[in-house]
Structure formats: C-alpha cells, structure tokens
C-alpha cells in the first residue's frame, strides 16, 4: 500500500469515529438476535486495545441482516468498517516494523537486506504478511539469523500470493529451511525469481530438499545459486530438476565447481529449458574439455543471449572448440570470458566466428594478455556499429593495438562503456582516442585507471569535455595516475561543469602515494555545485586537511553525495636538497 492509499484509509477512519460506531451498534441492538463469536482464523489480525475489544463490532448472520432498518445490509457495512480499520492498523504495524529497521516501507517491495534480522523478527514479519497482499518483491538477503527460522515465515506465504521475487542470499539457510521453502511453493504460484546465493547450506547434498517440491510447468524464470558449494549430488539433483523448469530464462551457478562428469549431465539437461536466455558459469573450474562439452549443448538452447564463462583459468585453449558453436546462437548479445587465460588461438577462433554474431553488443575479454596482440583482427571482425560495452582493461595493449582501437572509435557509434585501465600504453596516447569522438557520442563510462596518464593527456580530456563530446558520461575513473601534475587536475576541474550527468568521479592515488590536494582543490570546489548528478567522489590517498575535507563534505551532503578519502593522510615529504 503506498502513501496515497494509506492517507485515503486514514481519512476514511476519521469520517467514522469510534463513538459513531458504538452508537450505531446501540441503534441496531434491537434487531440483533445473536452474535457470532470471534473467528479462530483471526490469529494474525492486528491486536486491539481493551476498550475496542469490549466494544466489539458484531458480525451479523444472513438471517439477521433482513431485520436492519437503517441499512439494507448492516452486517456488510460493519464488516467493511472492520476490514477497513484492520487494514489501516495493519499497515501502521508494517510501517513501524520496517522503519525500526531503517528501511522505507512499500506495499509492493519489501527490502530488508542487511538488517540484522533475528528469529524473533522473522516471526513478527510473518504476522504482518496478511497486510501485504500486494507484495511482489521480498528481499531478506544478508541476514545470517534468518537461517533455521524460515519456516515461521513460509508457513504464511499464502497471504502474499502475488509474490514474484524472493531473495534469500547469505542467510545461512539449513536443510530444514530448504524443505520449508519447497513446501511453500504452492502458496506463491507467481514466483519468477529465486535467489539462494551464498548459502553453503544449499550445497552438501541439501538442494534436493527444495528441488523435490518443484512441479512441472513451474513459473520460475530466474534461479541463482552463486557460491552455494554445490556438490556432485546437488548438480545431479539440479540436472534432474531442469525438466520442471521449462520457463527458466536465467541460471547462475557461478563459483560452484562443475567437474567433467557433472558437466555432461548438466549440459544434457539444458535442452529442457528452451527459453534460457542467460547462463552464468563464472569461476566454476571449467576446463578446455568442459568448454567442448558446453559447446555441443548450445544447439539445444538457441534462445541464449548472455553467456558468462569468466574467471575459468583452466579453460585456456577451449575457446577454439566453443567458438564454432557460438554461431548457432543467433540471439547472442553478450559474451564474458575475462580472466580465462585465453591464448592467441582462442582469440583467433573468436575472430573467425565474430562476423556471424550479428546481435553481439558486449564482449568482455579483459585480463587476457593475448588480446593485445590480436586486437586489430578482432576489431575488424566485430559488428562495431552496435557494440555498447568493450572492456579491454589489463589486456597488455601495445601501441599498435591502441592505434587500431583509435581507428575503430568512429565506428563504435553505440559505445556506452570503454575500459582501458591497466594498459600503460594509453599514457601519452589518450588524444587519439578522444579526438574521433563526436557530439552524439553515447559514452557513459570511461575507465582509465593506472594508464600512466600525463598532464597532457588530462588536458586533452579537458578539451573533450569543453567540446561536449562527453556530455553523457556518468562514471569517470582516473585513479592511480600519479604522474598527472597539479595543472592538469586544475584545468580538468575547471571544465568539469560540462559533465552535468557525471555520477561517479575517481581520482584516487595508489596506496603508497600521498600528495596534497591544495593546489587544485579550489577548482574542484567551484565545479562541484555544478555537477548536480554527482553522488560519489573518491580521493583516496590524497592528503586532505580537516578543513578541506569539511568543505568537500558540506557541498556533497547537499546532493546526498559520498566522499571517499583517507581520514589521516599526510603529504609525502619532499626530499632534502
């Protein structure tokens, strides 16, 4: 129930005062031959004061209703009033409960993550579910003490039949919790998203306690089991349960080991999920053979749009087999294989099939050193005109690769995110990336951390700001570039007002460095009021005096912004002589 509905309810109660209700009952007393006793089923109705209990609001039998003279349906009027009062009082209890946890109450979205909920809180929440009939999203994540007490809540999920999203990440769920959750699935027939990530208790053979309650034609569309320490038995259970999940669109098993044998069983069951659009297997210990097995299964999930195989370092050399099957995925929009120790042959295999990936929007090959030597060929093969995200951080880009990327910039018309961090060759070469940018540039994220940027590079960035080609920028990361002089920062902040949409700015130094902000702080202080969207400013490892920090915090507090800085920073002393 939103604030408008709450206000309306309160106004309705004010129109009919308790005295009016009591007098109304006295007027009807002669026509009431008998009264029903309170129903036992009202266990979760809000508690009333002793005065209200003594007064009571009678519930009229159908045979008595015809005796009323002031109203054709007096019982209905009284019941409506009772329900109305109950609803208002109940919502008041919900608001009180949520607000004491530091959260904002909402009738459709109950977010209680990171609230240190206790078992007592879970029981109290269960008593409030009758007043949350419109609830669609419930997030109880990151509350360790929810584990072991979930049944107190699931036993009353029938009151929130419209629930679509349930998140229970890192709640220390037990096998009993999984059983209770499985048994309650019938009470939430519209459930679409279930997130049980970071619960060790889901693994160790316990997943079966939940999966055995799944029914054919389940409405579940997204299932996330990140870092649940799934065992071989759990993977087998999941594979057997997939035929029940024909509506599944997203499956995230990241950070769970998938041995070859289980990988074969799992991939053979993927054909039961023809609607699967997103498959995440990051950090699953996949090997070269694992990618080969997965490649053969891709033909059975033609709707796949997003595939995440990142952080599988043992997969080196496996892309040569997988890539040939990627062409079967005509809807493929994003591929994430960062930190996979890809070889030159892997990237070359991707180059061969790239022209067939006509719907590709995002390609993440970051943290793969081999990309630096093959980037030119890759850029020539990709559908550059529709690429929106291109992370190339820590790819050992050479000067030749930087030039190839600069040449491709004019064709990257839809590019929204560019990450060149940890590529030292960008330093002294930033100009060639910025000059091709046009006023209609859609770039929202630019990350240039630890790129050996010089003062001249930052001056070119200032020029780009002045020409309006970065007007859509939301995130700008210039951290770990200590070689930029004070004049560079002063000039950049002098033109920073052109970045009206900027939300995050990071100019932090390396942990080992500590320089004074005093030379360029006045320019930043003058620019901040004009950066109306800025919510995060990071100045880690810069030396700030107490007065300087207070000035920054005062300006940022007016826009609910956050300042990240060292509390006790001191400038690095200059060497003698």
Coordinates of C-alpha atoms in Angstrom, one line a residue:
X1 CA 0.0 0.0 0.0
X2 CA 1.5 3.3 -1.0
X3 CA 1.3 6.6 0.8
X4 CA -1.8 7.7 -1.1
X5 CA -3.7 4.6 -0.2
X6 CA -2.6 4.9 3.4
X7 CA -3.8 8.5 3.5
X8 CA -7.1 7.6 2.0
X9 CA -7.6 4.8 4.6
X10 CA -6.9 7.2 7.4
X11 CA -9.3 9.7 6.1
X12 CA -12.0 7.0 5.9
X13 CA -11.4 6.1 9.5
X14 CA -11.6 9.7 10.6
X15 CA -15.0 10.1 8.9
X16 CA -16.4 7.2 11.1
X17 CA -15.2 7.8 14.7
X18 CA -15.2 5.1 17.3
X19 CA -18.1 6.8 19.1
X20 CA -20.1 6.7 15.9
X21 CA -19.5 3.0 15.5
X22 CA -20.6 2.4 19.1
X23 CA -23.8 4.4 18.8
X24 CA -24.6 2.8 15.5
X25 CA -24.4 -0.6 17.2
X26 CA -26.8 0.5 20.0
X27 CA -29.3 1.7 17.4
X28 CA -29.2 -1.8 15.8
X29 CA -29.1 -3.7 19.1
X30 CA -32.8 -4.5 19.0
X31 CA -32.5 -6.2 15.6
X32 CA -29.6 -8.3 16.5
X33 CA -30.9 -11.6 18.0
X34 CA -27.5 -13.2 18.3
X35 CA -23.8 -12.5 17.6
X36 CA -21.1 -14.6 16.2
X37 CA -18.0 -15.2 18.3
X38 CA -14.6 -14.1 17.0
X39 CA -13.3 -16.5 14.4
X40 CA -10.2 -18.5 15.4
X41 CA -8.8 -17.8 12.0
X42 CA -8.1 -14.2 13.1
X43 CA -4.8 -15.2 14.6
X44 CA -2.9 -12.7 12.5
X45 CA -5.3 -9.8 12.8
X46 CA -3.8 -6.7 14.5
X47 CA -4.2 -6.6 18.3
X48 CA -6.8 -4.2 19.5
X49 CA -6.9 -2.1 22.7
X50 CA -9.0 -3.5 25.6
X51 CA -11.6 -0.7 25.0
X52 CA -12.1 -1.8 21.4
X53 CA -12.4 -5.4 22.4
X54 CA -15.0 -4.6 25.0
X55 CA -17.0 -2.6 22.5
X56 CA -16.6 -5.1 19.6
X57 CA -18.2 -4.9 16.2
X58 CA -20.8 -7.6 15.8
X59 CA -20.8 -9.9 12.7
X60 CA -24.4 -10.4 11.6
X61 CA -25.8 -13.7 10.2
X62 CA -27.6 -13.6 6.9
X63 CA -30.9 -14.3 8.7
X64 CA -30.4 -11.2 10.9
X65 CA -29.4 -8.9 8.0
X66 CA -33.0 -8.5 6.9
X67 CA -34.0 -7.1 10.3
X68 CA -31.9 -3.9 9.8
X69 CA -34.0 -0.8 9.1
X70 CA -31.3 1.9 8.7
X71 CA -29.4 -0.1 6.1
X72 CA -30.4 -2.9 3.9
X73 CA -27.1 -4.7 4.7
X74 CA -26.0 -3.6 8.1
X75 CA -23.7 -6.6 8.6
X76 CA -21.9 -5.8 5.4
X77 CA -21.3 -2.2 6.4
X78 CA -19.9 -3.2 9.8
X79 CA -17.7 -5.9 8.3
X80 CA -16.4 -3.4 5.7
X81 CA -15.6 -0.9 8.5
X82 CA -13.9 -3.7 10.5
X83 CA -11.8 -4.6 7.5
X84 CA -11.0 -1.0 6.7
X85 CA -9.9 -0.3 10.3
X86 CA -7.9 -3.6 10.3
X87 CA -6.2 -2.6 7.1
X88 CA -5.1 0.8 8.4
X89 CA -3.9 -0.5 11.7
X90 CA -2.1 -3.4 10.0
X91 CA -0.3 -1.1 7.6
X92 CA 0.7 1.0 10.5
X93 CA 2.3 -2.1 12.1
X94 CA 4.1 -2.8 8.8
X95 CA 5.4 0.8 8.7
X96 CA 6.6 0.6 12.3
X97 CA 8.3 -2.7 11.8
X98 CA 10.1 -1.6 8.6
X99 CA 11.1 1.8 9.8
X100 CA 12.6 0.5 13.0
X101 CA 15.0 -1.5 10.8
X102 CA 16.0 1.7 9.0
X103 CA 14.1 0.9 5.8
X104 CA 11.3 2.6 3.8
X105 CA 8.0 0.7 3.8
X106 CA 6.4 -0.1 0.4
X107 CA 3.4 -2.2 -0.2
X108 CA 4.8 -4.0 -3.2
X109 CA 8.6 -4.1 -2.4
X110 CA 9.8 -5.3 1.0
X111 CA 13.6 -4.8 1.1
X112 CA 15.1 -5.9 4.5
X113 CA 18.6 -6.9 3.4
X114 CA 21.5 -6.2 5.8
X115 CA 19.1 -5.5 8.7
X116 CA 20.5 -8.0 11.2
X117 CA 17.1 -9.7 11.4
X118 CA 16.7 -12.1 14.3
X119 CA 14.4 -15.2 14.5
X120 CA 12.0 -13.0 16.5
X121 CA 11.9 -10.5 13.7
X122 CA 11.1 -13.3 11.2
X123 CA 8.2 -14.4 13.4
X124 CA 6.9 -10.8 13.6
X125 CA 7.2 -10.4 9.9
X126 CA 5.1 -13.5 9.4
X127 CA 2.3 -11.8 11.4
X128 CA 2.4 -8.8 9.1
X129 CA 2.1 -10.7 5.8
X130 CA -1.8 -10.5 5.9
X131 CA -1.4 -6.7 5.4
X132 CA 1.0 -7.1 2.5
X133 CA -1.4 -8.7 0.0
X134 CA 0.1 -6.6 -2.9
X135 CA 3.7 -7.7 -2.2
X136 CA 5.6 -8.6 -5.3
X137 CA 9.3 -8.4 -4.1
X138 CA 10.7 -9.6 -0.8
X139 CA 14.5 -9.4 -0.1
X140 CA 15.8 -10.8 3.2
X141 CA 19.4 -11.2 2.0
X142 CA 22.4 -10.9 4.2
X143 CA 20.7 -11.7 7.4
X144 CA 22.5 -14.6 9.0
X145 CA 20.0 -15.3 11.7
X146 CA 17.2 -16.0 9.2
X147 CA 18.6 -19.4 8.7
X148 CA 16.9 -22.0 10.9
X149 CA 13.8 -19.9 11.3
X150 CA 12.5 -19.6 7.7
X151 CA 9.6 -22.0 8.3
X152 CA 8.0 -19.4 10.6
X153 CA 7.7 -17.2 7.5
X154 CA 7.0 -19.7 4.8
X155 CA 4.0 -21.1 6.7
X156 CA 2.2 -17.9 6.0
X157 CA 3.2 -17.1 2.4
X158 CA -0.3 -17.8 1.3
X159 CA -1.0 -14.2 2.3
X160 CA 1.4 -12.9 -0.4
X161 CA 0.1 -14.8 -3.4
X162 CA 1.3 -12.1 -5.8
X163 CA 5.0 -12.6 -4.8
X164 CA 7.2 -12.7 -7.9
X165 CA 10.7 -12.2 -6.4
X166 CA 12.2 -13.8 -3.3
X167 CA 15.8 -13.1 -2.4
X168 CA 17.5 -15.0 0.5
X169 CA 21.2 -14.5 -0.3
X170 CA 23.6 -15.2 2.6
X171 CA 21.0 -16.2 5.2
X172 CA 22.7 -19.4 6.4
X173 CA 19.8 -21.5 5.2
X174 CA 19.6 -25.0 6.5
X175 CA 18.2 -28.2 5.0
X176 CA 15.0 -27.6 7.1
X177 CA 14.7 -24.1 5.6
X178 CA 15.0 -25.6 2.1
X179 CA 12.3 -28.1 2.9
X180 CA 10.0 -25.3 4.2
X181 CA 10.6 -23.2 1.2
X182 CA 9.9 -26.1 -1.2
X183 CA 6.7 -26.9 0.6
X184 CA 5.6 -23.3 0.4
X185 CA 6.0 -23.1 -3.4
X186 CA 2.3 -23.8 -3.9
X187 CA 1.4 -20.7 -1.9
X188 CA 3.3 -18.4 -4.3
X189 CA 2.2 -19.6 -7.7
X190 CA 3.5 -16.5 -9.5
X191 CA 7.1 -16.7 -8.2
X192 CA 9.5 -15.9 -11.0
X193 CA 12.9 -15.1 -9.3
X194 CA 14.5 -17.1 -6.6
X195 CA 18.0 -16.1 -5.3
X196 CA 19.6 -18.5 -2.8
X197 CA 23.2 -17.4 -3.5
X198 CA 25.9 -17.5 -0.9
X199 CA 24.2 -20.1 1.3
X200 CA 26.6 -23.0 2.0
X201 CA 23.7 -25.0 3.4
X202 CA 22.1 -25.2 -0.1
X203 CA 25.0 -27.4 -1.1
X204 CA 26.4 -30.5 0.6
X205 CA 23.6 -32.6 -0.9
X206 CA 20.8 -30.4 0.6
X207 CA 19.5 -28.9 -2.6
X208 CA 17.3 -32.0 -3.0
X209 CA 15.2 -30.8 -0.1
X210 CA 14.0 -27.9 -2.2
X211 CA 14.1 -29.4 -5.7
X212 CA 11.9 -32.4 -4.8
X213 CA 9.0 -30.0 -4.4
X214 CA 9.2 -28.4 -7.8
X215 CA 6.2 -29.1 -10.0
X216 CA 6.0 -29.4 -13.8
X217 CA 5.4 -26.1 -15.6
X218 CA 6.9 -24.1 -12.8
X219 CA 6.7 -20.3 -13.3
X220 CA 10.3 -19.9 -12.1
X221 CA 12.2 -17.7 -14.6
X222 CA 15.4 -16.9 -12.7
X223 CA 17.3 -19.2 -10.4
X224 CA 20.6 -18.0 -8.8
X225 CA 22.8 -20.4 -6.8
X226 CA 26.0 -18.4 -6.7
X227 CA 28.7 -19.8 -4.3
X228 CA 26.5 -22.4 -2.6
X229 CA 29.2 -25.1 -2.6
X230 CA 27.1 -27.4 -4.7
X231 CA 28.3 -30.9 -4.6
X232 CA 28.2 -33.5 -7.3
X233 CA 25.0 -34.8 -5.8
X234 CA 23.5 -31.3 -5.9
X235 CA 24.5 -30.8 -9.6
X236 CA 22.8 -34.1 -10.4
X237 CA 19.7 -33.0 -8.5
X238 CA 19.6 -29.8 -10.4
X239 CA 20.1 -31.6 -13.7
X240 CA 17.1 -33.8 -12.9
X241 CA 15.0 -30.8 -11.9
X242 CA 15.6 -28.8 -15.0
X243 CA 12.7 -30.5 -16.9
X244 CA 10.4 -29.0 -14.3
X245 CA 11.8 -25.5 -15.1
X246 CA 10.7 -25.1 -18.7
X247 CA 10.1 -21.4 -18.2
X248 CA 13.6 -20.8 -16.9
X249 CA 15.3 -17.8 -18.5
X250 CA 18.3 -17.2 -16.3
X251 CA 20.5 -19.7 -14.4
X252 CA 23.5 -18.6 -12.4
X253 CA 25.8 -21.3 -10.9
X254 CA 28.9 -19.1 -10.6
X255 CA 31.5 -20.1 -8.1
X256 CA 30.4 -23.7 -7.9
X257 CA 32.8 -26.4 -9.1
X258 CA 31.5 -28.3 -12.1
X259 CA 33.6 -31.5 -12.7
X260 CA 33.5 -33.1 -16.2
X261 CA 31.1 -35.8 -15.3
X262 CA 28.6 -33.4 -13.7
X263 CA 29.1 -31.0 -16.6
X264 CA 28.0 -33.7 -19.0
X265 CA 24.8 -34.4 -17.1
X266 CA 24.1 -30.7 -16.6
X267 CA 24.5 -29.7 -20.2
X268 CA 22.5 -32.7 -21.5
X269 CA 19.5 -31.4 -19.4
X270 CA 19.7 -27.8 -20.8
X271 CA 17.5 -28.9 -23.7
X272 CA 14.7 -28.9 -21.2
X273 CA 15.0 -25.1 -20.8
X274 CA 14.4 -23.9 -24.3
X275 CA 13.7 -20.3 -23.1
X276 CA 17.0 -20.0 -21.3
X277 CA 18.5 -16.5 -22.2
X278 CA 21.3 -16.1 -19.6
X279 CA 23.7 -18.8 -18.4
X280 CA 26.4 -17.8 -15.9
X281 CA 29.2 -20.3 -15.1
X282 CA 31.8 -17.9 -13.8
X283 CA 34.6 -19.4 -11.7
X284 CA 33.2 -22.9 -12.0
X285 CA 36.6 -24.6 -12.6
X286 CA 35.8 -25.2 -16.2
X287 CA 38.5 -26.8 -18.3
X288 CA 39.2 -27.0 -22.0
X289 CA 37.1 -30.2 -22.2
X290 CA 34.3 -28.5 -20.2
X291 CA 34.0 -25.8 -22.9
X292 CA 33.9 -28.5 -25.6
X293 CA 31.0 -30.3 -23.8
X294 CA 29.2 -27.0 -23.3
X295 CA 29.7 -26.1 -27.0
X296 CA 27.9 -29.3 -28.1
X297 CA 24.9 -28.4 -25.8
X298 CA 24.5 -24.9 -27.2
X299 CA 22.4 -26.1 -30.1
X300 CA 19.7 -27.2 -27.6
X301 CA 19.4 -23.6 -26.1
X302 CA 19.0 -21.4 -29.3
X303 CA 17.4 -18.6 -27.3
X304 CA 20.6 -17.9 -25.3
X305 CA 21.5 -14.2 -25.3
X306 CA 24.1 -13.9 -22.5
X307 CA 26.8 -16.3 -21.6
X308 CA 29.3 -15.8 -18.7
X309 CA 32.3 -18.1 -18.6
X310 CA 34.7 -15.7 -16.9
X311 CA 37.4 -16.5 -14.3
X312 CA 37.9 -20.1 -15.5
X313 CA 41.6 -20.0 -15.9
X314 CA 41.8 -23.7 -16.8
X315 CA 39.7 -23.0 -19.9
X316 CA 42.7 -21.8 -21.8
X317 CA 42.6 -23.3 -25.3
X318 CA 38.9 -24.3 -25.0
X319 CA 37.5 -21.4 -27.0
X320 CA 38.7 -22.9 -30.2
X321 CA 36.1 -25.6 -29.8
X322 CA 33.4 -23.5 -28.2
X323 CA 33.5 -20.7 -30.7
X324 CA 32.4 -22.8 -33.7
X325 CA 29.1 -23.5 -31.8
X326 CA 28.5 -19.8 -30.9
X327 CA 27.3 -19.2 -34.5
X328 CA 24.3 -21.4 -33.6
X329 CA 23.2 -18.7 -31.1
X330 CA 21.5 -16.2 -33.4
X331 CA 20.4 -14.0 -30.5
X332 CA 23.7 -13.9 -28.7
X333 CA 24.2 -10.4 -27.2
X334 CA 27.0 -10.7 -24.7
X335 CA 30.0 -13.0 -24.1
X336 CA 32.1 -12.7 -20.9
X337 CA 35.4 -14.5 -20.9
X338 CA 37.5 -12.2 -18.8
X339 CA 40.4 -13.8 -16.9
X340 CA 40.3 -17.0 -18.7
X341 CA 44.0 -17.2 -19.8
X342 CA 42.9 -17.1 -23.4
X343 CA 45.6 -18.0 -26.0
X344 CA 46.2 -16.3 -29.3
X345 CA 44.5 -19.3 -30.9
X346 CA 41.4 -18.8 -28.7
X347 CA 41.1 -15.2 -29.8
X348 CA 41.8 -16.1 -33.5
X349 CA 38.9 -18.7 -33.2
X350 CA 36.6 -15.9 -32.0
X351 CA 37.8 -13.7 -34.8
X352 CA 36.6 -16.3 -37.3
X353 CA 33.1 -16.5 -36.0
X354 CA 32.6 -12.9 -35.0
X355 CA 31.1 -11.8 -38.3
X356 CA 28.3 -14.3 -37.7
X357 CA 27.5 -12.8 -34.3
X358 CA 25.3 -10.1 -35.7
X359 CA 23.4 -9.4 -32.4
X360 CA 26.5 -9.1 -30.3
X361 CA 26.5 -6.0 -28.0
X362 CA 29.0 -6.8 -25.3
X363 CA 32.3 -8.7 -25.5
X364 CA 34.5 -8.9 -22.3
X365 CA 38.0 -10.3 -22.9
X366 CA 39.7 -8.2 -20.3
X367 CA 42.5 -9.6 -18.2
X368 CA 43.7 -11.8 -21.1
X369 CA 47.1 -10.7 -22.2
X370 CA 46.8 -12.4 -25.6
X371 CA 44.2 -9.8 -26.7
X372 CA 46.8 -7.1 -27.0
X373 CA 48.5 -8.9 -30.0
X374 CA 45.2 -9.8 -31.7
X375 CA 43.0 -6.7 -31.1
X376 CA 43.3 -5.3 -34.6
X377 CA 42.0 -8.6 -36.2
X378 CA 39.2 -8.8 -33.6
X379 CA 38.0 -5.2 -34.2
X380 CA 37.9 -5.8 -38.0
X381 CA 35.6 -8.8 -37.4
X382 CA 33.2 -7.5 -34.8
X383 CA 29.9 -5.7 -35.6
X384 CA 31.3 -2.4 -34.2
X385 CA 28.3 -0.3 -35.1
X386 CA 26.2 -2.0 -32.4
X387 CA 28.8 -2.7 -29.7
X388 CA 27.8 -1.0 -26.5
X389 CA 30.4 -2.3 -24.0
X390 CA 34.1 -3.1 -24.7
X391 CA 36.2 -3.8 -21.6
X392 CA 39.9 -4.1 -22.6
X393 CA 41.4 -3.5 -19.2
X394 CA 44.6 -5.3 -18.4
X395 CA 45.0 -6.7 -21.9
X396 CA 48.6 -5.8 -22.5
X397 CA 47.7 -3.5 -25.3
X398 CA 50.6 -2.4 -27.4
X399 CA 51.0 1.0 -29.2
X400 CA 49.9 -0.8 -32.4
X401 CA 46.8 -2.1 -30.6
X402 CA 46.0 1.4 -29.3
X403 CA 46.2 2.8 -32.8
X404 CA 43.9 0.1 -34.1
X405 CA 41.3 0.9 -31.4
X406 CA 41.6 4.6 -32.1
X407 CA 40.9 3.9 -35.7
X408 CA 37.8 1.9 -34.8
X409 CA 36.4 4.6 -32.5
X410 CA 34.3 6.4 -35.2
X411 CA 32.5 3.1 -36.0
X412 CA 31.6 2.5 -32.3
X413 CA 28.6 4.7 -32.5
X414 CA 26.6 2.9 -29.8
X415 CA 29.5 2.5 -27.4
X416 CA 28.4 3.3 -23.8
X417 CA 31.3 1.8 -21.8
X418 CA 35.1 1.7 -22.5
X419 CA 37.6 0.4 -20.0
X420 CA 41.3 0.8 -20.9
X421 CA 42.6 0.5 -17.3
X422 CA 45.9 -1.0 -16.6
X423 CA 47.2 -0.6 -20.1
X424 CA 50.3 1.6 -19.8
X425 CA 50.4 2.4 -23.5
X426 CA 47.3 4.6 -23.1
X427 CA 49.5 7.2 -21.4
X428 CA 50.7 9.9 -23.8
X429 CA 48.3 8.4 -26.4
X430 CA 44.9 9.4 -24.9
X431 CA 44.5 12.1 -27.5
X432 CA 44.0 9.6 -30.3
X433 CA 41.0 8.0 -28.5
X434 CA 39.3 11.3 -27.7
X435 CA 39.7 13.3 -30.9
X436 CA 37.5 10.9 -33.1
X437 CA 34.6 11.3 -30.6
X438 CA 31.5 13.2 -32.0
X439 CA 28.9 15.4 -30.2
X440 CA 26.4 12.5 -30.4
X441 CA 28.8 10.2 -28.5
X442 CA 26.9 7.9 -26.1
X443 CA 29.8 7.1 -23.8
X444 CA 28.6 6.8 -20.2
X445 CA 31.5 5.0 -18.6
X446 CA 35.2 5.8 -19.2
X447 CA 37.8 4.0 -17.1
X448 CA 41.5 4.9 -17.4
X449 CA 42.9 3.7 -14.1
X450 CA 46.6 3.1 -13.9
X451 CA 47.2 4.1 -17.5
X452 CA 50.4 6.2 -16.9
X453 CA 48.4 9.3 -17.9
X454 CA 50.3 12.5 -18.2
X455 CA 49.3 16.1 -17.6
X456 CA 48.9 16.5 -21.4
X457 CA 46.5 13.5 -21.5
X458 CA 44.3 15.2 -18.9
X459 CA 44.4 18.4 -20.8
X460 CA 43.1 16.5 -23.9
X461 CA 40.4 15.1 -21.6
X462 CA 39.5 18.7 -20.6
X463 CA 39.3 19.7 -24.2
X464 CA 36.9 16.8 -24.9
X465 CA 34.7 18.0 -22.0
X466 CA 34.7 21.5 -23.4
X467 CA 33.6 20.3 -26.8
X468 CA 30.7 18.5 -25.3
X469 CA 31.6 15.0 -26.6
X470 CA 31.4 13.5 -23.1
X471 CA 28.1 15.1 -22.1
X472 CA 26.5 11.7 -21.4
X473 CA 29.4 10.5 -19.2
X474 CA 28.3 9.1 -15.8
X475 CA 31.4 7.3 -14.5
X476 CA 34.9 8.6 -14.9
X477 CA 37.8 6.7 -13.4
X478 CA 41.2 8.4 -13.5
X479 CA 42.6 6.7 -10.4
X480 CA 46.2 5.6 -9.9
X481 CA 47.6 8.2 -12.3
X482 CA 50.0 10.0 -10.0
X483 CA 52.1 11.3 -12.8
X484 CA 49.5 13.9 -13.7
X485 CA 50.6 17.3 -12.5
X486 CA 48.6 19.8 -10.4
X487 CA 48.0 21.9 -13.6
X488 CA 46.3 19.0 -15.3
X489 CA 43.8 18.5 -12.4
X490 CA 43.2 22.2 -12.1
X491 CA 42.3 22.5 -15.8
X492 CA 40.1 19.4 -15.9
X493 CA 38.1 20.5 -12.9
X494 CA 37.8 24.0 -14.4
X495 CA 35.8 22.5 -17.3
X496 CA 34.2 19.7 -15.3
X497 CA 30.9 21.6 -15.2
X498 CA 30.3 20.3 -18.8
X499 CA 29.9 16.8 -17.3
X500 CA 26.5 17.6 -15.9
X501 CA 25.4 13.9 -15.9
X502 CA 28.5 12.7 -14.0
X503 CA 27.6 10.5 -11.1
X504 CA 31.0 9.0 -10.0
X505 CA 34.4 10.5 -10.2
X506 CA 37.6 8.7 -9.0
X507 CA 41.0 10.4 -9.0
X508 CA 42.5 8.3 -6.1
X509 CA 46.2 7.7 -5.9
X510 CA 48.0 4.5 -5.2
X511 CA 48.1 3.4 -1.6
X512 CA 51.8 4.1 -1.5
X513 CA 51.3 7.7 -2.6
X514 CA 50.1 10.7 -0.7
X515 CA 50.0 14.2 -2.3
X516 CA 48.3 17.4 -1.3
X517 CA 45.1 18.5 -3.0
X518 CA 45.6 22.1 -2.1
X519 CA 46.9 23.3 -5.5
X520 CA 43.8 22.2 -7.4
X521 CA 41.1 21.9 -4.7
X522 CA 39.7 25.4 -5.3
X523 CA 38.9 24.4 -8.9
X524 CA 37.2 21.3 -7.7
X525 CA 35.2 23.1 -5.0
X526 CA 34.0 25.6 -7.7
X527 CA 33.0 22.8 -10.0
X528 CA 31.1 20.5 -7.5
X529 CA 28.0 22.6 -7.2
X530 CA 27.5 22.5 -11.0
X531 CA 27.9 18.7 -11.0
X532 CA 24.3 18.2 -9.9
X533 CA 24.3 14.4 -10.5
X534 CA 27.5 13.6 -8.7
X535 CA 26.9 11.0 -5.9
X536 CA 30.4 9.7 -5.3
X537 CA 33.8 11.4 -5.2
X538 CA 36.8 9.3 -4.5
X539 CA 40.1 11.0 -3.4
X540 CA 41.7 8.0 -1.7
X541 CA 45.4 8.6 -0.6
X542 CA 45.3 12.3 -1.4
X543 CA 46.3 14.4 1.7
X544 CA 43.3 16.4 2.9
X545 CA 43.4 18.7 5.9
X546 CA 40.3 18.7 8.2
X547 CA 39.1 22.0 6.8
X548 CA 39.5 20.8 3.2
X549 CA 37.6 17.6 3.9
X550 CA 34.8 19.5 5.6
X551 CA 34.4 21.8 2.7
X552 CA 34.0 18.9 0.3
X553 CA 31.6 17.0 2.6
X554 CA 29.5 20.1 3.0
X555 CA 29.0 20.5 -0.7
X556 CA 28.4 16.8 -1.3
X557 CA 26.0 16.5 1.6
X558 CA 23.6 18.9 -0.2
X559 CA 23.2 16.3 -3.0
X560 CA 23.5 13.2 -0.8
X561 CA 26.9 12.5 -2.2
X562 CA 29.7 10.4 -0.7
X563 CA 33.3 11.4 -0.2
X564 CA 35.8 8.6 -0.1
X565 CA 39.1 9.7 1.3
X566 CA 41.7 8.8 3.9
X567 CA 41.0 10.1 7.3
X568 CA 44.5 10.6 8.4
X569 CA 46.5 11.4 5.3
X570 CA 49.7 13.4 5.4
X571 CA 51.7 14.7 2.3
X572 CA 54.8 12.9 1.3
X573 CA 57.7 15.0 2.5
X574 CA 59.9 16.4 -0.2
X575 CA 63.4 15.0 -0.3
X576 CA 66.1 17.3 1.1
X577 CA 68.1 19.2 -1.4

